[in-house]
Short mmCIF file of C-alpha atoms and ligand atoms in Angstrom, two decimals:
data_model
loop_
_atom_site.label_atom_id
_atom_site.label_comp_id
_atom_site.label_asym_id
_atom_site.label_seq_id
_atom_site.Cartn_x
_atom_site.Cartn_y
_atom_site.Cartn_z
CA MET A 23 -0.01 0.03 0.05
CA LYS A 24 1.19 3.45 -0.79
CA THR A 25 0.52 6.35 1.65
CA SER A 26 -1.68 8.00 -1.03
CA ASP A 27 -3.83 4.89 -1.57
CA LYS A 28 -7.53 5.26 -0.65
CA ILE A 29 -8.24 3.02 2.36
CA TYR A 30 -11.69 2.43 3.72
CA ILE A 31 -11.88 1.48 7.45
CA ALA A 32 -15.33 -0.02 8.09
CA GLY A 33 -15.97 0.28 11.87
CA HIS A 34 -13.64 3.04 12.47
CA THR A 35 -15.01 4.16 15.78
CA GLY A 36 -14.72 0.68 17.24
CA LEU A 37 -11.85 -1.01 19.13
CA VAL A 38 -10.05 -2.40 16.06
CA GLY A 39 -11.01 0.24 13.47
CA SER A 40 -9.87 3.08 15.57
CA ALA A 41 -6.47 1.32 16.21
CA ILE A 42 -6.07 0.78 12.54
CA ILE A 43 -6.63 4.53 11.85
CA ARG A 44 -4.06 5.44 14.54
CA LEU A 45 -1.57 3.16 12.89
CA LEU A 46 -2.18 4.32 9.36
CA GLU A 47 -2.04 7.97 10.33
CA GLY A 48 1.14 7.33 12.20
CA LYS A 49 2.56 5.81 9.04
CA GLY A 50 1.67 8.87 6.99
CA PHE A 51 -1.45 7.57 5.12
CA THR A 52 -3.45 10.55 3.96
CA ASN A 53 -6.45 9.10 2.09
CA ILE A 54 -8.47 7.25 4.72
CA VAL A 55 -12.18 6.98 4.20
CA THR A 56 -14.70 6.41 7.01
CA SER A 57 -18.36 6.90 7.53
CA THR A 58 -20.39 6.99 10.76
CA SER A 59 -23.33 4.67 11.20
CA SER A 60 -25.72 7.66 11.16
CA ASN A 61 -24.52 8.48 7.63
CA LEU A 62 -24.11 4.92 6.40
CA ASP A 63 -26.01 1.90 7.82
CA LEU A 64 -23.87 -0.97 6.74
CA ARG A 65 -26.88 -3.37 7.07
CA GLU A 66 -28.55 -1.50 4.17
CA GLN A 67 -27.40 -2.96 0.82
CA ASN A 68 -28.32 0.12 -1.21
CA GLN A 69 -26.52 2.55 1.12
CA VAL A 70 -23.35 0.39 0.88
CA LYS A 71 -23.63 0.22 -2.88
CA GLN A 72 -23.85 4.05 -3.17
CA PHE A 73 -21.00 4.48 -0.76
CA PHE A 74 -18.56 2.20 -2.72
CA LYS A 75 -19.64 3.75 -5.99
CA LYS A 76 -18.89 7.10 -4.76
CA GLU A 77 -15.76 6.53 -2.76
CA LYS A 78 -14.11 3.70 -4.83
CA PRO A 79 -11.60 2.65 -2.08
CA GLN A 80 -8.60 0.69 -3.20
CA TYR A 81 -8.18 -1.17 0.18
CA VAL A 82 -10.79 -2.17 2.77
CA PHE A 83 -10.21 -3.13 6.39
CA LEU A 84 -13.57 -4.73 7.33
CA ALA A 85 -13.57 -4.16 11.10
CA ALA A 86 -17.34 -3.30 11.44
CA ALA A 87 -19.38 -5.79 13.31
CA LYS A 88 -21.91 -6.12 16.09
CA VAL A 89 -19.84 -7.43 18.95
CA GLY A 90 -20.14 -8.10 22.70
CA GLY A 91 -19.17 -10.20 25.64
CA ILE A 92 -20.61 -13.50 26.80
CA MET A 93 -23.94 -12.14 28.23
CA ALA A 94 -24.58 -9.99 25.18
CA ASN A 95 -23.98 -12.86 22.85
CA GLN A 96 -26.24 -15.09 24.87
CA THR A 97 -29.01 -12.48 25.19
CA TYR A 98 -29.07 -11.15 21.60
CA PRO A 99 -28.16 -13.99 19.28
CA ALA A 100 -30.65 -12.88 16.58
CA GLU A 101 -29.04 -9.44 16.35
CA PHE A 102 -25.58 -10.89 16.32
CA ILE A 103 -26.29 -13.21 13.42
CA TYR A 104 -28.49 -10.91 11.37
CA ASP A 105 -26.50 -7.60 11.69
CA ASN A 106 -23.19 -9.35 11.03
CA LEU A 107 -24.30 -11.40 8.06
CA LEU A 108 -25.72 -8.20 6.47
CA ILE A 109 -22.77 -5.86 7.23
CA GLN A 110 -20.10 -8.25 6.01
CA SER A 111 -22.06 -9.54 2.95
CA ASN A 112 -22.80 -5.95 1.78
CA ILE A 113 -19.16 -4.84 2.08
CA ILE A 114 -17.61 -7.90 0.55
CA ASN A 115 -19.91 -7.98 -2.36
CA GLU A 116 -19.42 -4.23 -3.04
CA ALA A 117 -15.68 -4.59 -2.66
CA TYR A 118 -15.95 -7.09 -5.53
CA HIS A 119 -18.11 -5.00 -7.72
CA ASN A 120 -16.00 -1.89 -7.18
CA GLU A 121 -12.71 -3.69 -7.87
CA VAL A 122 -11.11 -3.16 -4.52
CA GLU A 123 -7.48 -4.26 -4.74
CA LYS A 124 -7.50 -6.03 -1.36
CA LEU A 125 -9.79 -6.53 1.55
CA LEU A 126 -9.09 -7.77 5.05
CA PHE A 127 -11.93 -9.34 6.95
CA LEU A 128 -11.69 -9.51 10.76
CA GLY A 129 -12.99 -12.69 12.21
CA SER A 130 -12.71 -13.92 15.71
CA SER A 131 -11.21 -16.79 17.77
CA CYS A 132 -14.79 -17.91 18.73
CA ILE A 133 -15.12 -19.40 15.20
CA TYR A 134 -13.19 -22.46 16.52
CA PRO A 135 -14.81 -25.53 18.09
CA LYS A 136 -15.63 -25.23 21.81
CA ASN A 137 -13.28 -28.19 22.67
CA ALA A 138 -10.62 -27.50 20.07
CA LEU A 139 -7.16 -28.81 20.86
CA GLN A 140 -4.98 -26.00 22.36
CA PRO A 141 -3.29 -23.85 21.09
CA ILE A 142 -5.73 -23.61 18.33
CA ARG A 143 -4.41 -24.02 14.79
CA GLU A 144 -6.19 -22.40 11.81
CA GLU A 145 -7.01 -25.94 10.31
CA TYR A 146 -9.36 -26.71 13.33
CA LEU A 147 -12.06 -24.54 11.83
CA LEU A 148 -15.26 -26.56 11.38
CA SER A 149 -13.77 -29.74 12.84
CA ASP A 150 -16.37 -30.03 15.69
CA TYR A 151 -19.26 -28.16 17.32
CA LEU A 152 -19.13 -24.59 18.53
CA GLU A 153 -19.39 -22.95 21.98
CA PRO A 154 -23.19 -22.40 22.44
CA THR A 155 -22.93 -18.95 24.21
CA ASN A 156 -21.68 -17.32 20.98
CA ASP A 157 -22.51 -19.72 18.19
CA ALA A 158 -24.79 -17.17 16.33
CA TYR A 159 -21.99 -14.66 16.19
CA ALA A 160 -19.41 -17.39 15.21
CA ILE A 161 -21.64 -18.71 12.45
CA ALA A 162 -21.80 -15.17 11.00
CA LYS A 163 -18.08 -14.86 11.17
CA ILE A 164 -17.54 -18.30 9.53
CA ALA A 165 -19.94 -17.21 6.69
CA GLY A 166 -17.74 -14.09 6.18
CA ILE A 167 -14.62 -16.29 5.94
CA LYS A 168 -16.37 -18.59 3.41
CA MET A 169 -17.64 -15.57 1.44
CA CYS A 170 -14.05 -14.13 1.18
CA GLN A 171 -12.82 -17.55 0.01
CA ALA A 172 -15.63 -18.04 -2.47
CA TYR A 173 -15.02 -14.50 -4.03
CA ALA A 174 -11.38 -15.28 -4.21
CA LYS A 175 -12.00 -18.60 -5.91
CA GLN A 176 -14.71 -17.59 -8.29
CA TYR A 177 -13.62 -13.95 -9.11
CA GLY A 178 -10.00 -13.90 -8.16
CA CYS A 179 -10.44 -11.33 -5.44
CA ARG A 180 -7.68 -10.66 -3.00
CA PHE A 181 -9.90 -10.99 0.17
CA ILE A 182 -8.08 -12.40 3.25
CA SER A 183 -9.46 -13.30 6.59
CA VAL A 184 -7.70 -12.88 9.94
CA MET A 185 -8.67 -14.32 13.34
CA PRO A 186 -7.63 -12.16 16.27
CA THR A 187 -7.71 -13.45 19.80
CA ASN A 188 -9.52 -11.58 22.60
CA LEU A 189 -8.54 -7.95 22.11
CA TYR A 190 -8.50 -4.94 24.58
CA GLY A 191 -7.37 -1.30 24.57
CA PRO A 192 -8.55 2.23 23.90
CA CYS A 193 -11.97 2.69 22.46
CA ASP A 194 -13.35 -0.53 23.91
CA ASN A 195 -16.91 -1.04 25.10
CA TYR A 196 -17.12 -0.43 28.92
CA ASN A 197 -20.84 -1.14 29.30
CA ILE A 198 -20.71 -3.77 31.99
CA GLN A 199 -23.72 -5.80 30.79
CA ASN A 200 -22.40 -6.08 27.17
CA ALA A 201 -18.68 -5.68 27.53
CA HIS A 202 -15.96 -8.37 27.27
CA VAL A 203 -14.30 -9.52 30.47
CA LEU A 204 -11.26 -7.10 30.46
CA PRO A 205 -13.00 -3.76 30.02
CA ALA A 206 -15.81 -4.98 32.22
CA LEU A 207 -13.43 -5.73 35.10
CA ILE A 208 -11.33 -2.54 34.63
CA ARG A 209 -14.56 -0.56 35.04
CA LYS A 210 -15.83 -2.66 38.05
CA PHE A 211 -12.55 -2.46 39.84
CA HIS A 212 -12.09 1.22 39.17
CA GLU A 213 -15.67 2.14 40.42
CA ALA A 214 -15.36 -0.21 43.40
CA LYS A 215 -12.10 1.60 44.36
CA ILE A 216 -13.70 5.02 44.12
CA ALA A 217 -16.76 3.85 46.06
CA GLU A 218 -14.48 2.12 48.67
CA LYS A 219 -16.46 -1.12 48.18
CA ASP A 220 -15.28 -4.35 49.91
CA ASN A 221 -15.50 -6.66 46.91
CA VAL A 222 -15.89 -6.89 43.14
CA THR A 223 -17.94 -9.69 41.44
CA VAL A 224 -16.18 -11.71 38.84
CA TRP A 225 -18.51 -13.76 36.60
CA GLY A 226 -18.12 -17.57 36.48
CA THR A 227 -15.62 -19.77 38.27
CA GLY A 228 -12.50 -17.92 37.31
CA SER A 229 -10.99 -20.96 35.80
CA PRO A 230 -11.57 -20.45 32.04
CA ARG A 231 -8.38 -19.50 30.19
CA ARG A 232 -8.21 -16.58 27.75
CA GLU A 233 -5.52 -14.97 25.61
CA PHE A 234 -5.64 -11.16 25.43
CA LEU A 235 -3.89 -9.14 22.79
CA HIS A 236 -3.58 -5.21 22.90
CA VAL A 237 -5.40 -3.78 19.97
CA ASP A 238 -2.38 -1.69 18.86
CA ASP A 239 -0.56 -5.11 18.31
CA ALA A 240 -3.69 -6.37 16.49
CA ALA A 241 -3.76 -3.35 14.19
CA ASN A 242 -0.12 -3.75 13.50
CA ALA A 243 -0.68 -7.44 12.58
CA CYS A 244 -3.62 -6.40 10.29
CA PHE A 245 -1.41 -3.93 8.44
CA PHE A 246 1.46 -6.50 8.17
CA LEU A 247 -0.98 -9.08 6.74
CA MET A 248 -2.49 -6.61 4.38
CA GLU A 249 1.08 -6.10 3.03
CA ASN A 250 2.40 -9.55 3.21
CA TYR A 251 -0.36 -12.28 3.22
CA GLU A 252 -1.98 -13.36 -0.08
CA HIS A 253 -3.68 -16.73 0.84
CA THR A 254 -7.31 -17.51 1.17
CA GLU A 255 -6.76 -19.65 4.25
CA ILE A 256 -7.39 -17.94 7.56
CA ILE A 257 -4.56 -16.75 9.72
CA ASN A 258 -4.57 -16.28 13.55
CA ILE A 259 -3.45 -13.15 15.36
CA GLY A 260 -2.45 -13.57 18.99
CA LEU A 261 0.53 -13.59 21.34
CA GLY A 262 0.53 -17.24 22.10
CA LYS A 263 0.06 -17.04 25.90
CA ASP A 264 -3.07 -17.21 28.04
CA ASN A 265 -4.16 -16.85 31.67
CA THR A 266 -7.08 -17.84 33.82
CA ILE A 267 -9.81 -15.33 34.34
CA ALA A 268 -8.89 -15.38 38.01
CA GLU A 269 -5.32 -14.39 37.22
CA ILE A 270 -6.53 -11.59 34.97
CA ALA A 271 -8.83 -10.31 37.66
CA LEU A 272 -5.96 -10.26 40.17
CA LEU A 273 -3.78 -8.34 37.69
CA ILE A 274 -6.48 -5.80 37.09
CA LYS A 275 -7.01 -5.41 40.84
CA GLU A 276 -3.37 -4.69 41.26
CA ILE A 277 -3.23 -2.18 38.35
CA THR A 278 -6.34 -0.39 39.40
CA ARG A 279 -5.15 -0.42 43.06
CA PHE A 280 -8.43 -1.78 44.43
CA GLU A 281 -7.92 -3.02 47.87
CA GLY A 282 -11.00 -5.29 48.49
CA LYS A 283 -11.79 -8.90 47.67
CA LEU A 284 -12.80 -10.87 44.49
CA VAL A 285 -16.13 -12.78 44.68
CA PHE A 286 -16.83 -15.34 41.97
CA ASP A 287 -20.47 -15.50 40.84
CA GLU A 288 -20.86 -19.03 39.55
CA SER A 289 -24.42 -18.50 38.38
CA LYS A 290 -22.87 -16.65 35.41
CA PRO A 291 -21.60 -18.67 32.39
CA ASP A 292 -17.90 -19.64 32.00
CA GLY A 293 -18.22 -20.02 28.27
CA THR A 294 -15.57 -21.98 26.45
CA PRO A 295 -13.01 -23.50 28.76
CA ARG A 296 -9.92 -22.28 26.92
CA LYS A 297 -9.21 -20.09 23.88
CA LEU A 298 -5.52 -19.88 23.01
CA LEU A 299 -4.46 -19.41 19.42
CA ASN A 300 -1.49 -21.08 17.71
CA VAL A 301 0.41 -18.23 16.15
CA ASP A 302 3.12 -20.18 14.41
CA LYS A 303 1.89 -19.17 10.96
CA ILE A 304 1.95 -15.36 11.58
CA ASN A 305 5.20 -15.69 13.53
CA ALA A 306 6.81 -17.60 10.59
CA LEU A 307 5.94 -14.72 8.29
CA GLY A 308 7.93 -12.41 10.66
CA TRP A 309 5.26 -10.77 12.82
CA HIS A 310 5.30 -11.03 16.64
CA SER A 311 3.36 -9.18 19.27
CA GLN A 312 5.13 -6.35 21.07
CA ILE A 313 2.96 -5.28 24.03
CA ASP A 314 2.95 -7.60 27.03
CA LEU A 315 -0.18 -8.04 29.08
CA GLU A 316 0.72 -5.95 32.10
CA ASN A 317 1.91 -2.93 30.14
CA GLY A 318 -1.05 -3.30 27.80
CA ILE A 319 -3.55 -3.24 30.72
CA ARG A 320 -1.73 -0.34 32.40
CA ASN A 321 -1.95 1.68 29.12
CA THR A 322 -5.65 0.77 28.78
CA TYR A 323 -6.35 1.76 32.39
CA THR A 324 -4.76 5.12 31.88
CA ASP A 325 -6.86 5.76 28.84
CA PHE A 326 -9.97 4.58 30.74
CA GLU A 327 -9.26 6.91 33.74
CA GLU A 328 -8.54 9.88 31.38
CA ARG A 329 -11.72 9.36 29.30
CA TYR A 330 -13.92 8.00 31.99
CA ASP A 331 -16.90 10.37 31.39
CA TYR A 332 -16.91 9.52 27.69
CA TYR A 333 -16.77 5.78 28.30
CA VAL A 334 -19.58 5.64 30.80
CA THR A 335 -21.93 7.99 29.11
CA GLN A 336 -21.90 6.53 25.63
CA LYS A 337 -24.72 4.33 24.73
CA GLU A 338 -24.19 0.71 23.91
CA ARG A 339 -21.26 0.42 21.57
CA THR A 340 -21.79 -2.23 19.01
CA VAL A 341 -19.14 -1.64 16.39
CA PHE A 342 -16.10 -3.89 16.41
CA GLY A 343 -15.25 -4.26 19.23
CA ASN A 344 -13.12 -6.87 20.45
CA ASN A 345 -12.06 -9.51 18.88
CA ASN A 346 -13.23 -11.01 19.78
CA VAL A 347 -13.51 -11.59 20.98
P1 LIG B 33 -15.85 -14.95 25.84
O1 LIG B 33 -14.35 -15.00 25.70
O2 LIG B 33 -16.57 -15.01 24.50
O3 LIG B 33 -16.32 -16.04 26.70
O4 LIG B 33 -16.32 -13.57 26.39
P2 LIG B 33 -16.09 -12.64 27.64
O5 LIG B 33 -14.85 -11.77 27.44
O6 LIG B 33 -17.38 -11.91 27.86
O7 LIG B 33 -15.86 -13.60 28.88
C1 LIG B 33 -14.62 -14.30 29.13
C2 LIG B 33 -14.76 -14.98 30.47
O8 LIG B 33 -14.60 -14.01 31.48
C3 LIG B 33 -15.99 -15.80 30.78
O9 LIG B 33 -15.62 -16.93 31.44
C4 LIG B 33 -16.74 -14.86 31.67
O10 LIG B 33 -17.67 -15.59 32.58
C5 LIG B 33 -15.62 -14.27 32.51
N1 LIG B 33 -15.91 -12.97 33.27
C6 LIG B 33 -15.71 -12.72 34.49
N2 LIG B 33 -16.16 -11.52 34.90
C7 LIG B 33 -16.66 -10.98 33.76
C8 LIG B 33 -17.44 -9.78 33.59
O11 LIG B 33 -17.53 -8.96 34.42
N3 LIG B 33 -17.79 -9.56 32.31
C9 LIG B 33 -17.58 -10.45 31.32
N4 LIG B 33 -18.05 -10.25 30.04
N5 LIG B 33 -17.06 -11.68 31.50
C10 LIG B 33 -16.59 -11.92 32.74
#
């Protein structure tokens, strides 16, 4: 990509999209196109068609999606499957019709089977049944992968699909009911400290294991793959290490300087027991994560404290979003 190329970031206000913009601007890209959801509803085929016809982007980062944590996925499966199928289908199809040079589709590590061998290799996709708490979202993402592969096969499109592990960082969703675990716990510990509470509730047993990648690392990997990866097979993005939820909670407790106790609410779901990606493939291409978990969470907490009013007053954020996650 040249710094003058026209690049469309779908989902630019979300966790991943905003990180990709920060990265591209830092590298001197000057022709970035975005559109807010009030101007362009990506679920509406005709609006997406008009947008592509007018803007004619050369590259597309497809980071727009309806995303959420375990409770949001369990509560709104219809919205997760419907919105995501429409958003990605409209963009992928218009990217083809408007001769986009290359498109990168962001999937999620939840596309892999619930009981996949760990760390999860790319070829485990569709080898067994999915985790039921987020199967609607996962099926939509799998459809996106298959669509990119089908357009590559039938029309020769350079459409690639990348699978990030659970992501966190600036511009995340901090709405406790819908958020992923890391932002939810940052907010819970921070507010408990301010209110001088005795304890913070952590959902589930604390034993599930998750891998967390800072979104600036993820954006860096997306840029790297846009430049260096030409295959239709999916490719994982992660750091190759995981922790239990209890360990994560303790780390956040320390970073936020909360002095009370953790209480585990076992009436809440654990979800999939472990989700650790095998990152041999991206490492072999020459990309490695740079931000370790402790520094990543410290940086995220600083941003959360600085922009606390913004994060807690915004209405539900549904644009990508974690990762995942
Ligand atoms: P998942 O990775 O798709 O399961 O999504 P989440 O990030 O929402 O949850 C990951 C794990 O963290 C699950 O085992 C949750 O039960 C656990 N967890 C603990 N406390 C919280 C919390 O406050 N919010 C969320 N979303 N998850 C929590």
